[in-house]
Each structure stands twice: as structure tokens, then as C-alpha cells.
Amino acid sequence: MSSDSLSPEAAALDPERLPRHVAIIMDGNGRWAKKKLLNRVKGHEKGADAVREAVNTCREIGISYLTLYAFSTENWQRPRMEVDALMALLKKFLHTQAEELRANNIRLHTIGETDRLPDDVRQALEHVLSQTRHNDGLHLILALSYGGRSEIIHAVRGIATEVEAGRLSPNTIDETLLSGKLFTCGIPDPDLLIRTSGELRLSNFLLWQLAYAEFHFTPTLWPDFGKEEFVRILADYQQRERRFGQVDSDQAT
């Protein structure tokens, strides 16, 4: 998109130093609702608006991949009424956003144990995945029924099966092989992780993939997270020096 259509803050970002992949732990919907004396479901509904704004911001600025932690494996343990409401909200999001995703050249992906989703939600999800599979703009990845530990276990079991069958030698197992067995196979690791609500933990999210990501924690509750703060975080990211375990050129001499 032309820089003329961006805010001055967004236009000031260096397009050569943007993160290729941003991952977000969208936290704080329930606390947002509680502060406003509303039902928790209202917080999730408001959070869906923040999802749309984050997606549009990435598309406008030129970020290639956006992964959103939408529903964890642990979230199944929440009260049945809340889980049902979240599934209904996900289904509504898929139905209402399908055409917009397609029109804006956004490709939808999912990671996680999606076979655990209700049949109607899974059918709606598969429909949007199919409708957007040829899009080559922003890649939007929804982590649904996702857990980092279960993902790694799933990958290790797959490798063990191949070793047992004699199709794979243990000596050939390396980071590239394991990465290829993860749900995120084919998707670059995140460059930047953002977590809202002030919590300072990963909560079982992308444990392998975030090894060298930059982290940014904000006290803002997810429903209040908007484009202006997103751009400020990107500007902060561009001031960091990413070393990937190495030393900078000044220290090396």
C-alpha cells in the first residue's frame, strides 16, 4: 500500500526492517468485560473487533504473516457456556469475514488440534481455508485448540514412527527435520511476539518457534489494542538489534 494512505507514524516505519511474521497472544478479554461490569462473552465479542484491526494493520503496513493465539488446548477446560460462546463467535467470524479475506488477498491457515472443534465450526473453517487457499497476500494463521507442548509431542511421535518403520535414521534428525513435522511447517518462525494484558509468560504458545523472536509485553487489554499501539510496537522492534545468539560486529573485533 502507498505510504500516502498510512498515518505519519506508520509511514515512518522502515519497510526493510519490518518483522516478516508477528505472533500475538490476545489476552485480556475477560478482564476488559469485568472492568466494564459486562459478561465475559461481551469481552470476547469486543476482542473480535481488535482482531479485524490487527489484520488490517498488518495488511496495510506490509507484514507477511500474522499468527493469533485464538483458543488454546487449555481453554477447553473453561466453563461450558463460555466455550460454546467462543465457538459460536469463531463460527460467526469465519462467516462474516470470509468475503473480506478473499477480497483483500488474505490467506487463512490454522494450527492446532482442529479435529477437536465442533463439526459446524470445523466445516466453516474448512470452507474459508478452501476459499482463500490461492491468496498470496497476508497469511493469517489462527491457533485453534493449540498447545506448544502437544505440537512438539505430535512431531516427535511422527518422527518415532518413521524411525520404527526404518524410513528414517536417528542420526538424520535435526532442527530442520523437526520443524518440518510441526503444525507450522512451511511458515517462517515469528520475528516478534506481542502479548497484551500485562501477563509475562508464553502460556504454551509456539514454544519451538519463538526461540529467537523479540518479545513485547503491553498492559493494554486485547479489546483496547489498536493500530496506533501496534505501530508503536513495530517502531520499537525496529530499534532492536537481533543477534540470534551471535555478537555484533563491534564486539567481535
Short mmCIF file of C-alpha atoms in Angstrom, two decimals:
data_model
loop_
_atom_site.label_atom_id
_atom_site.label_comp_id
_atom_site.label_asym_id
_atom_site.label_seq_id
_atom_site.Cartn_x
_atom_site.Cartn_y
_atom_site.Cartn_z
CA MET A 1 0.00 0.00 0.00
CA SER A 2 1.18 3.52 -0.76
CA SER A 3 2.72 5.38 2.18
CA ASP A 4 0.35 8.25 1.36
CA SER A 5 -2.54 6.21 2.80
CA LEU A 6 -0.76 5.45 6.09
CA SER A 7 -0.61 7.51 9.26
CA PRO A 8 2.61 9.52 9.70
CA GLU A 9 3.77 7.05 12.37
CA ALA A 10 3.17 4.05 10.13
CA ALA A 11 4.70 5.77 7.10
CA ALA A 12 7.84 6.43 9.16
CA LEU A 13 8.47 2.70 9.61
CA ASP A 14 11.37 1.29 7.63
CA PRO A 15 9.81 -1.25 5.22
CA GLU A 16 13.15 -3.08 5.05
CA ARG A 17 13.14 -3.73 8.80
CA LEU A 18 9.57 -4.83 9.35
CA PRO A 19 9.07 -8.20 11.03
CA ARG A 20 8.10 -10.76 8.45
CA HIS A 21 5.99 -12.64 10.98
CA VAL A 22 4.18 -11.26 14.05
CA ALA A 23 2.57 -13.54 16.62
CA ILE A 24 0.08 -12.23 19.18
CA ILE A 25 -1.23 -13.69 22.43
CA MET A 26 -4.58 -11.92 22.60
CA ASP A 27 -5.13 -11.69 26.34
CA GLY A 28 -7.49 -9.67 28.50
CA ASN A 29 -10.97 -10.08 27.03
CA GLY A 30 -12.43 -11.31 30.32
CA ARG A 31 -10.77 -8.59 32.41
CA TRP A 32 -11.93 -5.94 29.92
CA ALA A 33 -15.51 -7.14 30.37
CA LYS A 34 -15.18 -7.31 34.17
CA LYS A 35 -13.90 -3.72 34.32
CA LYS A 36 -16.99 -2.63 32.44
CA LEU A 37 -19.34 -4.85 34.51
CA LEU A 38 -20.17 -6.94 31.46
CA ASN A 39 -20.41 -10.67 30.80
CA ARG A 40 -17.10 -12.27 29.73
CA VAL A 41 -18.64 -13.13 26.37
CA LYS A 42 -19.01 -9.40 25.66
CA GLY A 43 -15.27 -9.10 26.11
CA HIS A 44 -14.66 -11.81 23.53
CA GLU A 45 -17.04 -10.08 21.13
CA LYS A 46 -15.17 -6.80 21.53
CA GLY A 47 -11.91 -8.71 21.11
CA ALA A 48 -13.08 -9.83 17.67
CA ASP A 49 -13.08 -6.16 16.60
CA ALA A 50 -9.43 -5.90 17.71
CA VAL A 51 -8.65 -8.95 15.58
CA ARG A 52 -10.01 -7.24 12.49
CA GLU A 53 -8.00 -4.09 13.20
CA ALA A 54 -4.77 -6.06 13.74
CA VAL A 55 -5.31 -7.93 10.48
CA ASN A 56 -5.96 -4.72 8.58
CA THR A 57 -2.91 -3.06 10.12
CA CYS A 58 -0.64 -5.91 9.03
CA ARG A 59 -2.10 -5.87 5.54
CA GLU A 60 -1.74 -2.11 5.16
CA ILE A 61 1.82 -1.92 6.52
CA GLY A 62 3.09 -4.95 4.63
CA ILE A 63 3.64 -7.67 7.23
CA SER A 64 3.51 -11.09 5.58
CA TYR A 65 2.45 -13.40 8.42
CA LEU A 66 0.23 -12.84 11.46
CA THR A 67 -0.44 -15.63 13.95
CA LEU A 68 -3.17 -15.14 16.55
CA TYR A 69 -3.50 -17.34 19.63
CA ALA A 70 -7.26 -17.69 19.43
CA PHE A 71 -8.02 -20.81 21.50
CA SER A 72 -5.59 -22.99 23.45
CA THR A 73 -5.84 -26.66 24.39
CA GLU A 74 -6.22 -25.48 27.99
CA ASN A 75 -9.21 -23.30 27.03
CA TRP A 76 -11.33 -26.45 26.68
CA GLN A 77 -11.32 -26.55 30.50
CA ARG A 78 -13.24 -23.28 30.78
CA PRO A 79 -16.95 -23.32 31.71
CA ARG A 80 -19.05 -24.98 29.02
CA MET A 81 -21.11 -21.85 28.47
CA GLU A 82 -18.01 -19.78 27.73
CA VAL A 83 -16.52 -22.43 25.42
CA ASP A 84 -19.80 -22.66 23.49
CA ALA A 85 -19.90 -18.87 23.18
CA LEU A 86 -16.32 -18.79 21.90
CA MET A 87 -17.08 -21.47 19.31
CA ALA A 88 -20.17 -19.55 18.18
CA LEU A 89 -18.12 -16.37 17.93
CA LEU A 90 -15.44 -18.15 15.89
CA LYS A 91 -18.08 -19.51 13.52
CA LYS A 92 -19.60 -16.03 13.15
CA PHE A 93 -16.17 -14.53 12.47
CA LEU A 94 -15.49 -17.08 9.75
CA HIS A 95 -18.85 -16.47 8.09
CA THR A 96 -18.69 -12.67 8.23
CA GLN A 97 -15.02 -12.30 7.30
CA ALA A 98 -14.77 -14.92 4.53
CA GLU A 99 -15.53 -12.50 1.71
CA GLU A 100 -13.32 -9.76 3.16
CA LEU A 101 -10.39 -12.15 3.49
CA ARG A 102 -10.80 -13.21 -0.11
CA ALA A 103 -11.27 -9.67 -1.39
CA ASN A 104 -8.18 -8.44 0.47
CA ASN A 105 -5.98 -11.30 -0.79
CA ILE A 106 -5.55 -12.74 2.73
CA ARG A 107 -4.91 -16.45 3.05
CA LEU A 108 -6.20 -18.20 6.16
CA HIS A 109 -4.25 -21.01 7.85
CA THR A 110 -4.84 -22.89 11.11
CA ILE A 111 -2.53 -24.65 13.52
CA GLY A 112 -3.62 -26.90 16.35
CA GLU A 113 -5.82 -29.90 17.05
CA THR A 114 -8.68 -28.64 14.90
CA ASP A 115 -10.30 -32.09 14.89
CA ARG A 116 -11.49 -31.23 18.41
CA LEU A 117 -13.58 -28.30 17.14
CA PRO A 118 -17.37 -28.78 16.81
CA ASP A 119 -18.40 -30.13 13.41
CA ASP A 120 -20.17 -26.94 12.31
CA VAL A 121 -17.19 -24.78 13.27
CA ARG A 122 -14.76 -27.11 11.52
CA GLN A 123 -16.90 -27.07 8.37
CA ALA A 124 -16.99 -23.25 8.38
CA LEU A 125 -13.23 -23.19 8.91
CA GLU A 126 -12.55 -25.63 6.08
CA HIS A 127 -14.74 -23.56 3.76
CA VAL A 128 -12.72 -20.37 4.39
CA LEU A 129 -9.44 -22.25 4.13
CA SER A 130 -10.53 -23.51 0.73
CA GLN A 131 -11.84 -20.13 -0.43
CA THR A 132 -8.59 -18.33 0.41
CA ARG A 133 -6.01 -21.00 -0.45
CA HIS A 134 -4.87 -19.22 -3.62
CA ASN A 135 -4.43 -15.81 -1.97
CA ASP A 136 -0.83 -14.67 -1.72
CA GLY A 137 -1.02 -11.51 0.38
CA LEU A 138 -1.08 -11.57 4.17
CA HIS A 139 -1.02 -15.06 5.69
CA LEU A 140 -3.36 -15.10 8.70
CA ILE A 141 -2.74 -18.09 10.99
CA LEU A 142 -5.30 -18.89 13.69
CA ALA A 143 -4.01 -21.07 16.53
CA LEU A 144 -7.11 -23.08 17.43
CA SER A 145 -7.14 -25.82 20.05
CA TYR A 146 -3.40 -25.24 20.05
CA GLY A 147 -0.73 -26.09 22.61
CA GLY A 148 3.01 -25.86 22.08
CA ARG A 149 3.80 -28.98 24.09
CA SER A 150 1.20 -31.11 22.32
CA GLU A 151 2.53 -29.84 18.99
CA ILE A 152 6.06 -31.00 19.84
CA ILE A 153 4.75 -34.36 21.08
CA HIS A 154 2.83 -34.77 17.83
CA ALA A 155 6.00 -34.06 15.85
CA VAL A 156 8.14 -36.44 17.91
CA ARG A 157 5.59 -39.24 17.52
CA GLY A 158 5.66 -38.76 13.76
CA ILE A 159 9.44 -38.96 13.71
CA ALA A 160 9.43 -42.02 16.00
CA THR A 161 7.00 -43.78 13.68
CA GLU A 162 9.29 -43.19 10.71
CA VAL A 163 12.33 -44.42 12.64
CA GLU A 164 10.47 -47.53 13.77
CA ALA A 165 9.42 -48.25 10.19
CA GLY A 166 13.02 -47.92 9.02
CA ARG A 167 12.32 -44.90 6.83
CA LEU A 168 14.42 -42.56 8.93
CA SER A 169 17.77 -42.85 10.68
CA PRO A 170 18.05 -41.23 14.14
CA ASN A 171 21.34 -39.68 13.01
CA THR A 172 19.49 -37.57 10.43
CA ILE A 173 17.19 -35.93 12.96
CA ASP A 174 17.96 -32.20 13.21
CA GLU A 175 16.19 -28.88 13.72
CA THR A 176 15.07 -28.71 10.11
CA LEU A 177 13.50 -32.16 10.26
CA LEU A 178 11.66 -31.46 13.49
CA SER A 179 10.45 -28.08 12.23
CA GLY A 180 9.02 -29.85 9.20
CA LYS A 181 6.86 -32.02 11.46
CA LEU A 182 5.32 -29.13 13.38
CA PHE A 183 1.89 -27.64 12.66
CA THR A 184 3.72 -24.56 11.36
CA CYS A 185 5.60 -26.44 8.63
CA GLY A 186 6.17 -24.05 5.73
CA ILE A 187 5.57 -20.94 7.87
CA PRO A 188 8.60 -18.87 8.94
CA ASP A 189 9.24 -18.53 12.67
CA PRO A 190 7.86 -15.34 14.25
CA ASP A 191 10.18 -12.35 14.44
CA LEU A 192 8.04 -10.55 17.02
CA LEU A 193 5.74 -11.78 19.78
CA ILE A 194 3.22 -9.41 21.33
CA ARG A 195 1.24 -10.28 24.44
CA THR A 196 -1.47 -7.98 25.74
CA SER A 197 -2.92 -7.57 29.27
CA GLY A 198 0.37 -7.30 31.17
CA GLU A 199 0.97 -11.02 31.66
CA LEU A 200 4.63 -12.02 31.23
CA ARG A 201 4.52 -15.62 30.04
CA LEU A 202 4.16 -17.66 26.84
CA SER A 203 1.24 -19.82 28.02
CA ASN A 204 2.29 -22.83 25.92
CA PHE A 205 2.37 -20.83 22.68
CA LEU A 206 4.84 -21.61 19.85
CA LEU A 207 7.47 -22.92 22.27
CA TRP A 208 9.79 -24.12 19.50
CA GLN A 209 9.17 -21.33 17.01
CA LEU A 210 9.75 -18.38 19.38
CA ALA A 211 13.36 -19.33 20.19
CA TYR A 212 14.80 -16.13 18.69
CA ALA A 213 11.76 -13.87 18.50
CA GLU A 214 11.69 -10.39 20.03
CA PHE A 215 9.12 -10.10 22.83
CA HIS A 216 6.89 -7.14 23.62
CA PHE A 217 4.51 -7.19 26.59
CA THR A 218 1.89 -4.47 26.91
CA PRO A 219 -0.54 -3.82 29.79
CA THR A 220 -3.26 -2.97 27.27
CA LEU A 221 -6.18 -5.39 27.36
CA TRP A 222 -6.78 -7.01 23.99
CA PRO A 223 -10.13 -5.30 23.18
CA ASP A 224 -8.37 -1.93 23.59
CA PHE A 225 -5.37 -2.87 21.43
CA GLY A 226 -5.46 -0.81 18.26
CA LYS A 227 -3.47 0.30 15.24
CA GLU A 228 -1.71 3.18 16.97
CA GLU A 229 -0.17 0.95 19.65
CA PHE A 230 0.64 -1.76 17.11
CA VAL A 231 2.61 0.76 15.06
CA ARG A 232 4.48 1.97 18.17
CA ILE A 233 5.48 -1.61 18.95
CA LEU A 234 6.72 -2.09 15.39
CA ALA A 235 8.76 1.10 15.71
CA ASP A 236 10.28 -0.24 18.94
CA TYR A 237 11.06 -3.53 17.20
CA GLN A 238 12.97 -1.67 14.50
CA GLN A 239 15.25 -0.15 17.16
CA ARG A 240 16.35 -3.57 18.42
CA GLU A 241 19.42 -5.43 17.25
CA ARG A 242 18.71 -9.08 16.54
CA ARG A 243 21.82 -11.22 17.05
CA PHE A 244 20.45 -14.79 17.01
CA GLY A 245 22.99 -15.85 19.64
CA GLN A 246 25.92 -14.06 17.97
CA VAL A 247 27.77 -10.89 18.91
CA ASP A 248 27.55 -7.64 17.00
CA SER A 249 30.35 -6.53 14.68
CA ASP A 250 31.75 -4.03 17.22
CA GLN A 251 32.13 -6.66 19.94
CA ALA A 252 33.65 -9.18 17.53
CA THR A 253 36.78 -7.07 16.97
#
